Amino acid sequence: MRLRLFGLLLGLLGFVSALSAQGQKLLVVIEDESDKSKYSQFWSGLQDRGFQLSYRSPKDTTLSLFLHGEPAYSHLLLLPTKSKGFGPSLTPNLIVDFVNGGSNVLLALSAEQGIPSAVSSLLLELDISLPPDRNSLVVDHFNYDTQSAGEGHDVLLLPSPSTNTKKGIKNFFSVDGLIAFPHAVGQVLGNASPLLASVLKAPSTAYTYNPKDDSSEGLEDVFATGAQLNLVSAFQARNSARFTVLGSSEALEDKWFDASVSLPGKTATGQKTANKAFAHALSAWTFKELGVLRVNSVTHHLAEDTRAGITNSTAVSAAPGDVNPEIYRIKNRVHYSISLSEYAGTHWIPFTPPAGDEVQLEFSMLSPFHRLNLTPSPDQSHPNNATTYSADFVLPDQHGIFNFFLEHRRPFYTNVEEKRTVSVRQFAHDEWPRSFVISAAFPWIGGIWITVAGWVGFVALWVYSKPEAARRELKVGGAGKR
Amino acid sequence: MFFQGETGRNTRGLLRLIILCTIAAAAVASRLFSVIRFESIIHEFDPWFNFRATKYLVQHGFYPFWDWFDDRTWHPLGRVTGGTLYPGLMVTSGAIYHLLRFLTFPVDIRNICVLLAPAFSGLTAFATYLLTSEMSDSPSAGLLAACFMGITPGYISRSVAGSYDNEAIAIFLLVYTFYLWIKAVKVGSIMWGALTALFYGYMVSAWGGYVFITNLIPLHAFVLICMGRFSPRLYVSYTTWYALGTLASMQIPFVGFLPIRSSDHMAALGIFGLIQLVAFAEYIRGQLPSKQFQVLLRAMVLVVFAVAFGGLVLLTVSGTIAPWSGRFYSLWDTGYAKIHIPIIASVSEHQPTAWPAFFFDLNMLIWLFPAGVYMCFRTLKDEHVFIVIYAVLASYFAGVMVRLMLTLTPIVCVAAAMALSQILDTFLVADTPTSTTPSDTPHANGSTTSNGSTSTTTTASALKDKLTSALPSTLRSTKSPLVGIHSYLSKSLTAGALTAYLLLFVLHCTWVTSNAYSSPSVVLASRLPDGSQHIIDDYREAYQWLRQNTATNAKVMSWWDYGYQIGGMADRPTLVDNNTWNNTHIATVGKAMSSREEVSWPIMRQHEVDYVLVVFGGLLGYSGDDINKFLWMVRIAEGIWPDEVKERDYFTPRGEYRIDDEATPTMRNSLMYKMSYYNYASLFPAGQATDRVRGSRLPSQGPELTTVEEAFTSENWIIRIYKVKGEDNLGRGLGEAVGFGRGNKRKSSGRGKGKGRGARTLRVD
Amino acid sequence: MRLLQYVTAALLPFTALAAKKSSGDRFETYHSKQLSNGGPVKVDDKAYNDLTKTPRDYSVAVLLTALEARFGCNLCNEFQPDWELLAKQWTKGDKQGEGRLVFATLDFLDGKSTFQSLMLQTAPVLLLFPPTTGPNAKPDNVPHRFDFSSGTNTAEPIHAWLTRQLPSIPHPTFVRPINYVRIAVITTAVIGFITLVTVAAPYILPVIQNRNLWAAISLIAVLLFTSGHMFNHIRKVPYVGGDGKGQISYFAGGFQNQFGLETQIVAAMYGILSFATISLALKVPRMTEPRNQQIAVFVWCGVILGMYSFLLSVFRIKNGGYPFWLPPF
């Protein structure tokens, strides 16, 4: 709790420039130093945002992703290589471990160098599949750059992801202007994994094409077409580690940052590309400068004083005062509240879900008994950094071990999973209303007292009446009959 | 001669007291083997729960205990423990604890719990003495009975030091309640009846077996009425007992309204009604002594009784009255439990009893017992009727269920003592009878007159007299007058033989106690070749590991036998335990254990299981392990999911239950099998892995686990604990994740080159 | 799975010749047959194959049974009436045949080849063929097989099973018809018994009030129960067992099991012992003649000693480690 507040104070201070919510150390894997200059603008952009870049070659034997078993870097940027893989220190297993360690990866592909088989097998683990043959690229005969790729039609010009992509999903990647994707590698996302999200789809007229083989069957049996092709796709693991696949590494190069391009059939030529902004957005999201959620505090407590007329004396239970008690009673009225913040590149701001989305709480044992929309309200302690989401509800009439379970998994937002376990006990023996309170019990109570009185009267009668001799004799006779 | 007149009586009284005290001391002493052999520790399974509950009681006080909601068992349902247990035991030891504290003895609650059973066994011996003294007029019978009760293994088996179970105090209460009942019937005073009710209430609070009393006493009353022995004494004692006793029993939350709801208690209620009827009829008969009217009266009573009985049956059928509770019903319909309630049938102590068990538990008493019963018929007073009924019923029950040997033992002791004392009294008389004058036989002939009148019916008395003269109404063996023993030789011979047998009996009891009944199945003992004792302490090792190395509320899934121990020793929440109140929950665990990993894993995740504990005796040859109990898990699961779990799939086509290469795929893929034999082959040279319990060679390469990982295996592999994996971080199936870790490539999902693949699944978002 | 192969193998030759009839009117014919004879259709090999041939838009429940006395299949004969009753009520339940379920019985006599093709060693076997086409069709043509191994010979479990297997069709309820004859018999018997009792009371009463009788009854009961008779009754143990070498062994090895004869021997021993005790306690002291008494005492003591030592020796057979014994045995 205290630490959280401290972190919040840091957040309040604010930073000169953007800074990742996770860490600054960024490893750039680039094959030969000469290519480094190609991306100078991108590097400088990253450095301005406070990242400490370290460039290593995949062939470098001293390179290791881990230090003392922990990830040595918080971010990894993989640029394409000509060889079949990234070498022994960047095997798919190591990269998977790196992601499992919580670090983020930005993987840039290029059809020029071709796709290493190690990379495609790595992506298969994320349920992303790449074209089987290593240099097939995405071609579109309608949205291509007439200036650079007059006949190749392999430099795609796409508008940025539209802001109203889907209800309830926040779009971090919208830039104005066209984005150029030279020699892009199309990815196809699997159906199964809910962790995958597509950032930028190819237009419906695009398809994959392998320039190497001109045999006609390559055309009739294309790998994928249209919107099934993703040029940029994002994967967010359960531990919120992010893995972004960028179809074309050249899109990050300087020459495309400020190139002038023109669509076919358009009169207006010489339009500037928005690659710089898009690269900024993409790297910012991947390296956890955007869309990071934080739970500041979770509290739940009794929202009632114990029921009227019942002294909750003996049983172990929650007093109205105390916060986050271990145990409640069935049909108690409880109040649950959670305070959430979102990281906005430079500082923490109150989190508000995009339109059409809600923060939901489950009160569950084996299966949810309640699923409630939480109502937002500015956080009292620090209003301009956090929102408090809260709900009041009556516990179900079922004793057991329940969970206040808040699971907020949305595309492009880090996962929030808060589970607070409480026991819900039955009514104690002295928490029921007393018998004389219940009007329905009056006849029985009356019956009891009448019986008592009658018995006393009978005893009195018996004691003060002298039995006559004959009777007793008879009784003895009856008794002695054995 | 000594011991005559006043001083004689006093000295006899003193002697009796001393003897009783020595018997009690012997009873306590012979139950301390376990403490001496091992240590002062709580035994097997249920006692651990009782111990835990007692600690809770002592710690939080009585009312919190009364309202106790236990959130560490039956996760995630929890158990309303305060309302679903018999608090008598815990309250007793709690009271003792506080008393000792008050007397400034700072004694640990555990030691009280460990030593409670022996202490009460001393009391039981005393109660048996009282009961027997009511039965026979010979002073030696009571002492003999007390002595038998003190040391007979049938009772020791449940009351050695450390077996802190309900029976520990229940048997004393049983015997004492019966003593009070007999006293009440004899004297016919409200006070004794009320005392009976009081102790009956205590008994109800202590043990579920109180139903035995609830049905035995009415049966006794009923038989007496049928024998025409209704008397105001019977009326007073029964009515008092029933009214007060029922009220007392309804104070226990767990019993609640059962006494007027369930069939187990209907006999008592019915007899209560009947006895009112009969009393009324008797009274009327006293008023108007006319023959026809009395016939009418009798008919009336019969009719009303029949009608009431019919009403009861109707209510039971319509469901207003709960049918017999499963355990109790399975006593009558012996095949019932096996088909309908596998949980009950699966408990080892609910199995029928083979004759060696009888002889093992009550050596020579078992053949003295019928003799004693026979002697009850000599002077068939009301209390003797009770003995006979009790004897027959209890021996039936003991024959059906092993654990009910416990209710048989007291009556066996009493009857045997009566028989033996009869012999001793006849043969240990110093003076020879003067052969001329036949000594007066008070009980031999007194009985004839007494029961001649029992059979008086109004009709055809002449013919009846003929019949009665034909069939002697006394016992054959007691027709001729009692004479006595003449020669000292036969006296000394018999006495000597009997003494020898008694000594043998003592030897037997000591031997059985020390060898069979003194091991706390928590700690196993085995003899090394050189005869020295070797302690196998895997259970406590594993539970200690859980206690030290897991989160305070890490849920542990195991078969229900170990629930109480995990709760008591490891102090971790469990899914199911020995209080088998929720069949479905147990079946869920059974399903998880007996299904494939892919099926079990979601179940375990849903129930938030962190660790799975299995017991495996294959290495040590410890036969009480989970693979041997496995079929019960399958059956219980099949009871709920007959289409998903099928017992037949676990047997080979030839109908054998095998674990080697022949084992069926279902068996080999079941989680239980995998967890039991995981890595087991690595202990042996290749292909040599053998299971010492099943005595069979295991498959060459062992099972692979993907959804759980081994966390702990105890020294002798008796207990193996596995940790349940969470979801894969990258959202893959756990099998695939493990495969990837091993380095085998994942198949591209149908999107390669090449013809003939199915329709492509398009992603929609 | 192998079952599937056999089924399909059995089906193959017939698909050709029966193909002309569509599955729809096949169902109609069998259903009408069912309605007419009010019960399961009796089929032979040919009809069976015709009935269970794919494609079919209805489900078939076939009971393969062996009713002939010489096969000695008790379960078949016990179960047969219930089966017919169930089929009758089910068909009565939906006359229109919305459930599209056909009940058929195939006796071993007319269905040898089917039994062979299904490799059936035991009877009865209840196979349920789900529909392969139509609304509630199952993809594979594997018949579900009811497990008779638990010894069910009543219709209720079958009804429950069918209900489980075919969830989406109407399930007519199964009610056992009241057996009036039985009720009448019982009532008459009860009334007759009561009259008998009332008439014969004077003769019976002294008998049932006789002590010796009751003593005998209760003693026998006690002896039976304490010698483990209930164990035999519940566990259905063999009367005697043979040891490996062809001799019969009277005492089963092991503490936890026993033979029928064994328990009787033990009961006899208990009986003799307690009888001897009784005689010592009650008979002997009533003997007036000293010599006879002397002899009696010797005899009874001897009997007790012998029997007890024999009992101990028997017990040592059951429980190897038992250290105590008495002479002579």
PDB file of C-alpha atoms in Angstrom, chain B residues 35 88 244 405 433 567 671:
ATOM      1  CA  VAL B  35       2.408 -44.159  23.979  1.00  0.00           C
ATOM      2  CA  GLY B  88     -19.821 -34.353  23.235  1.00  0.00           C
ATOM      3  CA  LEU B 244     -36.934 -36.066  28.509  1.00  0.00           C
ATOM      4  CA  MET B 405     -18.026 -55.240  17.420  1.00  0.00           C
ATOM      5  CA  PRO B 433     -23.738 -80.324  50.665  1.00  0.00           C
ATOM      6  CA  GLY B 567      -6.197 -30.501   7.973  1.00  0.00           C
ATOM      7  CA  LEU B 671      -4.060 -39.001 -13.419  1.00  0.00           C
TER       8      LEU B 671
END
